[in-house]
Amino acid sequence: MDLEELTGLYDFSNRTVVITGGAGVLGGEMACALVGCCANVAIMDRDPSLADRLLDRLGCGPGCATIVYGDVLKPETLSQALEVITSEFGPVDALINAAGGNHPNATTGPDRSFFDLPEGALRFVFDLNMLGTIMPCQVFGRAMAENGSGVILNISSMNAFRPLTRIPAYSAAKAGISNFTQWLAVHVAQEYSPHIRVNAIAPGFFLTEQNRYLLTDPGTGELTERGRTIIAHTPMGRFGIPEELLGTVLWLLSPASEFVTGIVVPIDGGFSAFSGV
Ligand SMILES: NC(=O)c1ccc[n+]([C@@H]2O[C@H](COP(=O)([O-])OP(=O)(O)OC[C@H]3O[C@@H](n4cnc5c(N)ncnc54)[C@H](OP(=O)(O)O)[C@@H]3O)[C@@H](O)[C@H]2O)c1
């Protein structure tokens, strides 16, 4: 292996990557990096207009981006999106399941005990994260099975290793995503093709819209006690920035990780390694 061969592994020319929740903070960052590495990227979201904020960065190429409607909880919209993407770019090579998140009403606190968490909020969080990962894997995974190759990347969380306080549904759903990642990796390799790989990343703490209400005070912008506790338990002493996911994401999507399937990679500044003592 020399430098040219190594960099060639990260040339995504003529490869098509679909990103669910691609208009979001982390999915959007991945979309821009993949376009920068020459991929054809389909940014799929339930509100495609949210992706407008990425247009300047995506327009710089050298890859191509398209923005397509797809709700991860409505399989018929995913099938329609698959048709649109395939007709524009050809077969889908990779799927990133970046749609996901939590909900304030599924979070315990002084005004809401665990016993009073509303069913609707619990279902929202379970469905978005769990079914919202499984169903795109069914739609796009079927096409990969027919082609005999493909890569799927799921987004788990620190909560999957040990649950954080206050967010039981999100923690359980993310543990489910890690478990499902292993299950699907084995299933597709055994039943369809050893050239279909399924992995996940488990980001640590990145300040985004879905967790800002827990980590910072909306009035002052100062860290909450929870935010300070997280920093104190992150050996690197800070939140992550979305760009810091990219090395692992590109590695897992590329042939550089050809013999890697069924793993969940923490990207967490050491949070999951630290006992607190
Ligand atoms: N930020 C972190 O520190 C962190 C840590 C660990 C794991 N994660 C995970 O990383 C993933 C991305 O998180 P993020 O921080 O980038 O969140 P984000 O900015 O909220 O992005 C999520 C995107 O998914 C979209 N979405 C929501 N429901 C959808 C649906 N039914 N169908 C299609 N798209 C839908 C959202 O649209 P709307 O804005 O319209 O809802 C949003 O554009 C999530 O799975 C999250 O749990 C994040």
PDB file of N, CA and C and ligand atoms in Angstrom, residues 19-28 30 44-47 50-51 53 69-74 77-78 97-102 124 127-129 132-133 154-159 170 174 177 201-211 215 239-240 245, ligand 1:
ATOM      1  N   ILE A  19     -28.470   9.572   2.408  1.00  0.00           N
ATOM      2  CA  ILE A  19     -28.392   9.919   3.834  1.00  0.00           C
ATOM      3  C   ILE A  19     -29.789  10.292   4.315  1.00  0.00           C
ATOM      4  N   THR A  20     -30.369   9.470   5.191  1.00  0.00           N
ATOM      5  CA  THR A  20     -31.655   9.862   5.783  1.00  0.00           C
ATOM      6  C   THR A  20     -31.368  10.949   6.824  1.00  0.00           C
ATOM      7  N   GLY A  21     -32.315  11.839   7.028  1.00  0.00           N
ATOM      8  CA  GLY A  21     -32.051  12.960   7.942  1.00  0.00           C
ATOM      9  C   GLY A  21     -30.853  13.764   7.464  1.00  0.00           C
ATOM     10  N   GLY A  22     -30.643  13.751   6.149  1.00  0.00           N
ATOM     11  CA  GLY A  22     -29.425  14.350   5.577  1.00  0.00           C
ATOM     12  C   GLY A  22     -29.375  15.867   5.683  1.00  0.00           C
ATOM     13  N   ALA A  23     -30.528  16.477   6.035  1.00  0.00           N
ATOM     14  CA  ALA A  23     -30.520  17.935   6.215  1.00  0.00           C
ATOM     15  C   ALA A  23     -30.111  18.308   7.630  1.00  0.00           C
ATOM     16  N   GLY A  24     -29.969  17.328   8.503  1.00  0.00           N
ATOM     17  CA  GLY A  24     -29.631  17.600   9.901  1.00  0.00           C
ATOM     18  C   GLY A  24     -28.170  17.978  10.079  1.00  0.00           C
ATOM     19  N   VAL A  25     -27.808  18.229  11.317  1.00  0.00           N
ATOM     20  CA  VAL A  25     -26.457  18.734  11.588  1.00  0.00           C
ATOM     21  C   VAL A  25     -25.409  17.677  11.226  1.00  0.00           C
ATOM     22  N   LEU A  26     -25.557  16.470  11.752  1.00  0.00           N
ATOM     23  CA  LEU A  26     -24.515  15.460  11.520  1.00  0.00           C
ATOM     24  C   LEU A  26     -24.623  14.884  10.104  1.00  0.00           C
ATOM     25  N   GLY A  27     -25.853  14.574   9.671  1.00  0.00           N
ATOM     26  CA  GLY A  27     -26.033  14.051   8.306  1.00  0.00           C
ATOM     27  C   GLY A  27     -25.558  15.057   7.265  1.00  0.00           C
ATOM     28  N   GLY A  28     -25.819  16.335   7.501  1.00  0.00           N
ATOM     29  CA  GLY A  28     -25.406  17.373   6.550  1.00  0.00           C
ATOM     30  C   GLY A  28     -23.894  17.453   6.440  1.00  0.00           C
ATOM     31  N   MET A  30     -21.839  14.999   6.921  1.00  0.00           N
ATOM     32  CA  MET A  30     -21.398  13.812   6.163  1.00  0.00           C
ATOM     33  C   MET A  30     -21.655  14.021   4.669  1.00  0.00           C
ATOM     34  N   MET A  44     -31.731  12.948   1.931  1.00  0.00           N
ATOM     35  CA  MET A  44     -33.152  12.640   2.065  1.00  0.00           C
ATOM     36  C   MET A  44     -33.624  13.146   3.424  1.00  0.00           C
ATOM     37  N   ASP A  45     -34.723  13.872   3.425  1.00  0.00           N
ATOM     38  CA  ASP A  45     -35.236  14.357   4.714  1.00  0.00           C
ATOM     39  C   ASP A  45     -36.730  14.519   4.600  1.00  0.00           C
ATOM     40  N   ARG A  46     -37.383  14.622   5.750  1.00  0.00           N
ATOM     41  CA  ARG A  46     -38.844  14.806   5.698  1.00  0.00           C
ATOM     42  C   ARG A  46     -39.198  16.242   5.345  1.00  0.00           C
ATOM     43  N   ASP A  47     -38.242  17.149   5.490  1.00  0.00           N
ATOM     44  CA  ASP A  47     -38.451  18.527   5.029  1.00  0.00           C
ATOM     45  C   ASP A  47     -37.229  18.928   4.207  1.00  0.00           C
ATOM     46  N   LEU A  50     -34.986  22.086   4.406  1.00  0.00           N
ATOM     47  CA  LEU A  50     -33.976  22.300   5.447  1.00  0.00           C
ATOM     48  C   LEU A  50     -32.559  22.157   4.892  1.00  0.00           C
ATOM     49  N   ALA A  51     -32.448  21.389   3.804  1.00  0.00           N
ATOM     50  CA  ALA A  51     -31.118  21.159   3.225  1.00  0.00           C
ATOM     51  C   ALA A  51     -30.592  22.390   2.491  1.00  0.00           C
ATOM     52  N   ARG A  53     -29.686  25.124   3.519  1.00  0.00           N
ATOM     53  CA  ARG A  53     -28.546  25.754   4.192  1.00  0.00           C
ATOM     54  C   ARG A  53     -27.214  25.083   3.793  1.00  0.00           C
ATOM     55  N   TYR A  69     -37.252  14.054  -1.052  1.00  0.00           N
ATOM     56  CA  TYR A  69     -38.165  13.864   0.079  1.00  0.00           C
ATOM     57  C   TYR A  69     -38.212  12.387   0.466  1.00  0.00           C
ATOM     58  N   GLY A  70     -38.120  12.116   1.755  1.00  0.00           N
ATOM     59  CA  GLY A  70     -38.298  10.749   2.240  1.00  0.00           C
ATOM     60  C   GLY A  70     -38.466  10.783   3.745  1.00  0.00           C
ATOM     61  N   ASP A  71     -39.574  10.229   4.214  1.00  0.00           N
ATOM     62  CA  ASP A  71     -39.838  10.169   5.653  1.00  0.00           C
ATOM     63  C   ASP A  71     -39.532   8.746   6.101  1.00  0.00           C
ATOM     64  N   VAL A  72     -38.592   8.613   7.041  1.00  0.00           N
ATOM     65  CA  VAL A  72     -38.139   7.267   7.431  1.00  0.00           C
ATOM     66  C   VAL A  72     -39.250   6.442   8.079  1.00  0.00           C
ATOM     67  N   LEU A  73     -40.348   7.094   8.452  1.00  0.00           N
ATOM     68  CA  LEU A  73     -41.454   6.353   9.059  1.00  0.00           C
ATOM     69  C   LEU A  73     -42.568   6.070   8.050  1.00  0.00           C
ATOM     70  N   LYS A  74     -42.336   6.422   6.787  1.00  0.00           N
ATOM     71  CA  LYS A  74     -43.335   6.168   5.741  1.00  0.00           C
ATOM     72  C   LYS A  74     -42.645   5.415   4.607  1.00  0.00           C
ATOM     73  N   THR A  77     -42.732   6.438   0.969  1.00  0.00           N
ATOM     74  CA  THR A  77     -41.926   7.591   0.527  1.00  0.00           C
ATOM     75  C   THR A  77     -40.471   7.170   0.298  1.00  0.00           C
ATOM     76  N   LEU A  78     -40.031   6.157   1.050  1.00  0.00           N
ATOM     77  CA  LEU A  78     -38.654   5.669   0.861  1.00  0.00           C
ATOM     78  C   LEU A  78     -38.532   4.947  -0.485  1.00  0.00           C
ATOM     79  N   ASN A  97     -28.019   6.044   7.926  1.00  0.00           N
ATOM     80  CA  ASN A  97     -29.268   6.315   8.651  1.00  0.00           C
ATOM     81  C   ASN A  97     -29.015   7.389   9.711  1.00  0.00           C
ATOM     82  N   ALA A  98     -29.127   8.654   9.278  1.00  0.00           N
ATOM     83  CA  ALA A  98     -28.828   9.755  10.209  1.00  0.00           C
ATOM     84  C   ALA A  98     -30.084  10.430  10.750  1.00  0.00           C
ATOM     85  N   ALA A  99     -31.276   9.976  10.326  1.00  0.00           N
ATOM     86  CA  ALA A  99     -32.500  10.536  10.930  1.00  0.00           C
ATOM     87  C   ALA A  99     -32.642   9.931  12.321  1.00  0.00           C
ATOM     88  N   GLY A 100     -32.921  10.754  13.283  1.00  0.00           N
ATOM     89  CA  GLY A 100     -33.080  10.235  14.644  1.00  0.00           C
ATOM     90  C   GLY A 100     -33.130  11.401  15.596  1.00  0.00           C
ATOM     91  N   GLY A 101     -33.377  11.104  16.844  1.00  0.00           N
ATOM     92  CA  GLY A 101     -33.391  12.183  17.821  1.00  0.00           C
ATOM     93  C   GLY A 101     -34.240  11.858  19.029  1.00  0.00           C
ATOM     94  N   ASN A 102     -34.313  12.833  19.919  1.00  0.00           N
ATOM     95  CA  ASN A 102     -35.044  12.668  21.175  1.00  0.00           C
ATOM     96  C   ASN A 102     -36.234  13.632  21.170  1.00  0.00           C
ATOM     97  N   PHE A 124     -42.950   8.181  19.773  1.00  0.00           N
ATOM     98  CA  PHE A 124     -42.269   9.047  18.799  1.00  0.00           C
ATOM     99  C   PHE A 124     -40.772   8.732  18.785  1.00  0.00           C
ATOM    100  N   ASP A 127     -40.028   5.020  17.632  1.00  0.00           N
ATOM    101  CA  ASP A 127     -40.272   4.828  16.201  1.00  0.00           C
ATOM    102  C   ASP A 127     -39.232   5.551  15.360  1.00  0.00           C
ATOM    103  N   LEU A 128     -38.974   6.826  15.693  1.00  0.00           N
ATOM    104  CA  LEU A 128     -38.030   7.599  14.880  1.00  0.00           C
ATOM    105  C   LEU A 128     -36.663   6.913  14.835  1.00  0.00           C
ATOM    106  N   ASN A 129     -36.157   6.513  15.989  1.00  0.00           N
ATOM    107  CA  ASN A 129     -34.807   5.952  16.016  1.00  0.00           C
ATOM    108  C   ASN A 129     -34.773   4.493  15.548  1.00  0.00           C
ATOM    109  N   GLY A 132     -37.205   3.948  12.311  1.00  0.00           N
ATOM    110  CA  GLY A 132     -36.638   4.884  11.342  1.00  0.00           C
ATOM    111  C   GLY A 132     -35.261   4.454  10.858  1.00  0.00           C
ATOM    112  N   THR A 133     -34.666   3.470  11.498  1.00  0.00           N
ATOM    113  CA  THR A 133     -33.432   2.859  10.993  1.00  0.00           C
ATOM    114  C   THR A 133     -33.752   1.554  10.262  1.00  0.00           C
ATOM    115  N   ASN A 154     -25.261   2.935  10.457  1.00  0.00           N
ATOM    116  CA  ASN A 154     -26.278   3.411  11.401  1.00  0.00           C
ATOM    117  C   ASN A 154     -25.649   4.353  12.419  1.00  0.00           C
ATOM    118  N   ILE A 155     -26.529   5.145  13.089  1.00  0.00           N
ATOM    119  CA  ILE A 155     -26.017   6.062  14.113  1.00  0.00           C
ATOM    120  C   ILE A 155     -26.564   5.615  15.463  1.00  0.00           C
ATOM    121  N   SER A 156     -25.679   5.068  16.273  1.00  0.00           N
ATOM    122  CA  SER A 156     -26.047   4.694  17.632  1.00  0.00           C
ATOM    123  C   SER A 156     -25.672   5.861  18.552  1.00  0.00           C
ATOM    124  N   SER A 157     -25.282   5.581  19.771  1.00  0.00           N
ATOM    125  CA  SER A 157     -25.036   6.668  20.734  1.00  0.00           C
ATOM    126  C   SER A 157     -24.316   6.100  21.944  1.00  0.00           C
ATOM    127  N   MET A 158     -23.754   6.990  22.741  1.00  0.00           N
ATOM    128  CA  MET A 158     -23.186   6.572  24.037  1.00  0.00           C
ATOM    129  C   MET A 158     -24.226   5.859  24.896  1.00  0.00           C
ATOM    130  N   ASN A 159     -25.489   6.256  24.725  1.00  0.00           N
ATOM    131  CA  ASN A 159     -26.575   5.661  25.514  1.00  0.00           C
ATOM    132  C   ASN A 159     -26.717   4.166  25.280  1.00  0.00           C
ATOM    133  N   TYR A 170     -34.960   7.074  24.401  1.00  0.00           N
ATOM    134  CA  TYR A 170     -33.834   7.307  23.478  1.00  0.00           C
ATOM    135  C   TYR A 170     -32.719   6.299  23.759  1.00  0.00           C
ATOM    136  N   LYS A 174     -31.478   3.490  21.087  1.00  0.00           N
ATOM    137  CA  LYS A 174     -30.107   3.473  20.558  1.00  0.00           C
ATOM    138  C   LYS A 174     -29.432   2.129  20.875  1.00  0.00           C
ATOM    139  N   ILE A 177     -30.502  -0.001  18.216  1.00  0.00           N
ATOM    140  CA  ILE A 177     -29.810   0.227  16.940  1.00  0.00           C
ATOM    141  C   ILE A 177     -28.466  -0.511  16.918  1.00  0.00           C
ATOM    142  N   ILE A 201     -21.761   4.046  13.983  1.00  0.00           N
ATOM    143  CA  ILE A 201     -20.926   4.890  14.836  1.00  0.00           C
ATOM    144  C   ILE A 201     -21.742   5.243  16.073  1.00  0.00           C
ATOM    145  N   ALA A 202     -21.045   5.447  17.169  1.00  0.00           N
ATOM    146  CA  ALA A 202     -21.697   5.894  18.405  1.00  0.00           C
ATOM    147  C   ALA A 202     -21.064   7.231  18.783  1.00  0.00           C
ATOM    148  N   PRO A 203     -21.669   8.340  18.301  1.00  0.00           N
ATOM    149  CA  PRO A 203     -21.077   9.640  18.652  1.00  0.00           C
ATOM    150  C   PRO A 203     -21.209   9.906  20.144  1.00  0.00           C
ATOM    151  N   GLY A 204     -20.227  10.593  20.678  1.00  0.00           N
ATOM    152  CA  GLY A 204     -20.340  11.098  22.045  1.00  0.00           C
ATOM    153  C   GLY A 204     -21.237  12.317  22.020  1.00  0.00           C
ATOM    154  N   PHE A 205     -20.753  13.438  22.506  1.00  0.00           N
ATOM    155  CA  PHE A 205     -21.631  14.595  22.680  1.00  0.00           C
ATOM    156  C   PHE A 205     -21.231  15.726  21.742  1.00  0.00           C
ATOM    157  N   PHE A 206     -22.155  15.995  20.846  1.00  0.00           N
ATOM    158  CA  PHE A 206     -21.992  17.049  19.851  1.00  0.00           C
ATOM    159  C   PHE A 206     -23.177  17.974  20.066  1.00  0.00           C
ATOM    160  N   LEU A 207     -22.925  19.245  20.286  1.00  0.00           N
ATOM    161  CA  LEU A 207     -24.013  20.170  20.586  1.00  0.00           C
ATOM    162  C   LEU A 207     -24.829  20.418  19.317  1.00  0.00           C
ATOM    163  N   THR A 208     -26.050  19.863  19.270  1.00  0.00           N
ATOM    164  CA  THR A 208     -26.915  20.085  18.103  1.00  0.00           C
ATOM    165  C   THR A 208     -28.315  20.411  18.603  1.00  0.00           C
ATOM    166  N   GLU A 209     -29.238  20.650  17.644  1.00  0.00           N
ATOM    167  CA  GLU A 209     -30.583  21.102  18.031  1.00  0.00           C
ATOM    168  C   GLU A 209     -31.284  20.089  18.931  1.00  0.00           C
ATOM    169  N   GLN A 210     -31.001  18.801  18.722  1.00  0.00           N
ATOM    170  CA  GLN A 210     -31.759  17.792  19.473  1.00  0.00           C
ATOM    171  C   GLN A 210     -31.336  17.703  20.940  1.00  0.00           C
ATOM    172  N   ASN A 211     -30.145  18.171  21.310  1.00  0.00           N
ATOM    173  CA  ASN A 211     -29.743  18.029  22.717  1.00  0.00           C
ATOM    174  C   ASN A 211     -29.421  19.382  23.378  1.00  0.00           C
ATOM    175  N   LEU A 215     -28.343  20.460  27.351  1.00  0.00           N
ATOM    176  CA  LEU A 215     -26.937  20.746  27.657  1.00  0.00           C
ATOM    177  C   LEU A 215     -26.656  22.220  27.904  1.00  0.00           C
ATOM    178  N   PHE A 239     -17.025  19.169  24.077  1.00  0.00           N
ATOM    179  CA  PHE A 239     -17.943  18.506  23.150  1.00  0.00           C
ATOM    180  C   PHE A 239     -17.200  18.249  21.844  1.00  0.00           C
ATOM    181  N   GLY A 240     -17.728  17.304  21.074  1.00  0.00           N
ATOM    182  CA  GLY A 240     -17.153  17.059  19.759  1.00  0.00           C
ATOM    183  C   GLY A 240     -17.671  18.074  18.757  1.00  0.00           C
ATOM    184  N   LEU A 245     -16.481  13.383  13.150  1.00  0.00           N
ATOM    185  CA  LEU A 245     -17.058  12.075  12.818  1.00  0.00           C
ATOM    186  C   LEU A 245     -16.548  11.565  11.473  1.00  0.00           C
TER     187      LEU A 245
HETATM  188  N1  LIG B   1     -25.880  15.377  18.313  1.00  0.00           N
HETATM  189  C1  LIG B   1     -25.343  14.455  19.082  1.00  0.00           C
HETATM  190  O1  LIG B   1     -24.580  14.738  20.029  1.00  0.00           O
HETATM  191  C2  LIG B   1     -25.623  13.015  18.810  1.00  0.00           C
HETATM  192  C3  LIG B   1     -25.001  12.067  19.614  1.00  0.00           C
HETATM  193  C4  LIG B   1     -25.248  10.726  19.383  1.00  0.00           C
HETATM  194  C5  LIG B   1     -26.087  10.357  18.354  1.00  0.00           C
HETATM  195  N2  LIG B   1     -26.689  11.301  17.594  1.00  0.00           N
HETATM  196  C6  LIG B   1     -27.570  10.819  16.533  1.00  0.00           C
HETATM  197  O2  LIG B   1     -27.118  11.297  15.292  1.00  0.00           O
HETATM  198  C7  LIG B   1     -28.234  11.370  14.388  1.00  0.00           C
HETATM  199  C8  LIG B   1     -28.267  12.773  13.778  1.00  0.00           C
HETATM  200  O3  LIG B   1     -28.402  13.704  14.839  1.00  0.00           O
HETATM  201  P1  LIG B   1     -28.257  15.287  14.645  1.00  0.00           P
HETATM  202  O4  LIG B   1     -27.646  15.770  15.870  1.00  0.00           O
HETATM  203  O5  LIG B   1     -27.656  15.596  13.316  1.00  0.00           O
HETATM  204  O6  LIG B   1     -29.795  15.683  14.663  1.00  0.00           O
HETATM  205  P2  LIG B   1     -30.606  16.685  13.742  1.00  0.00           P
HETATM  206  O7  LIG B   1     -29.800  17.872  13.371  1.00  0.00           O
HETATM  207  O8  LIG B   1     -31.933  16.869  14.423  1.00  0.00           O
HETATM  208  O9  LIG B   1     -30.813  15.824  12.412  1.00  0.00           O
HETATM  209  C9  LIG B   1     -31.784  14.826  12.266  1.00  0.00           C
HETATM  210  C10 LIG B   1     -32.495  15.054  10.947  1.00  0.00           C
HETATM  211  O10 LIG B   1     -33.452  14.006  10.767  1.00  0.00           O
HETATM  212  C11 LIG B   1     -34.655  14.602  10.321  1.00  0.00           C
HETATM  213  N3  LIG B   1     -35.816  13.784  10.604  1.00  0.00           N
HETATM  214  C12 LIG B   1     -36.535  13.728  11.746  1.00  0.00           C
HETATM  215  N4  LIG B   1     -37.568  12.880  11.593  1.00  0.00           N
HETATM  216  C13 LIG B   1     -37.479  12.373  10.343  1.00  0.00           C
HETATM  217  C14 LIG B   1     -38.245  11.461   9.600  1.00  0.00           C
HETATM  218  N5  LIG B   1     -39.334  10.886  10.120  1.00  0.00           N
HETATM  219  N6  LIG B   1     -37.870  11.170   8.336  1.00  0.00           N
HETATM  220  C15 LIG B   1     -36.783  11.762   7.782  1.00  0.00           C
HETATM  221  N7  LIG B   1     -36.015  12.654   8.437  1.00  0.00           N
HETATM  222  C16 LIG B   1     -36.368  12.956   9.702  1.00  0.00           C
HETATM  223  C17 LIG B   1     -34.699  15.914  11.085  1.00  0.00           C
HETATM  224  O11 LIG B   1     -35.668  16.770  10.531  1.00  0.00           O
HETATM  225  P3  LIG B   1     -36.487  17.756  11.515  1.00  0.00           P
HETATM  226  O12 LIG B   1     -35.515  18.826  11.901  1.00  0.00           O
HETATM  227  O13 LIG B   1     -37.616  18.220  10.674  1.00  0.00           O
HETATM  228  O14 LIG B   1     -36.933  16.933  12.713  1.00  0.00           O
HETATM  229  C18 LIG B   1     -33.270  16.388  10.907  1.00  0.00           C
HETATM  230  O15 LIG B   1     -33.084  17.030   9.661  1.00  0.00           O
HETATM  231  C19 LIG B   1     -29.469  11.019  15.218  1.00  0.00           C
HETATM  232  O16 LIG B   1     -29.746   9.652  15.086  1.00  0.00           O
HETATM  233  C20 LIG B   1     -29.002  11.284  16.638  1.00  0.00           C
HETATM  234  O17 LIG B   1     -29.744  10.536  17.567  1.00  0.00           O
HETATM  235  C21 LIG B   1     -26.486  12.630  17.794  1.00  0.00           C
END
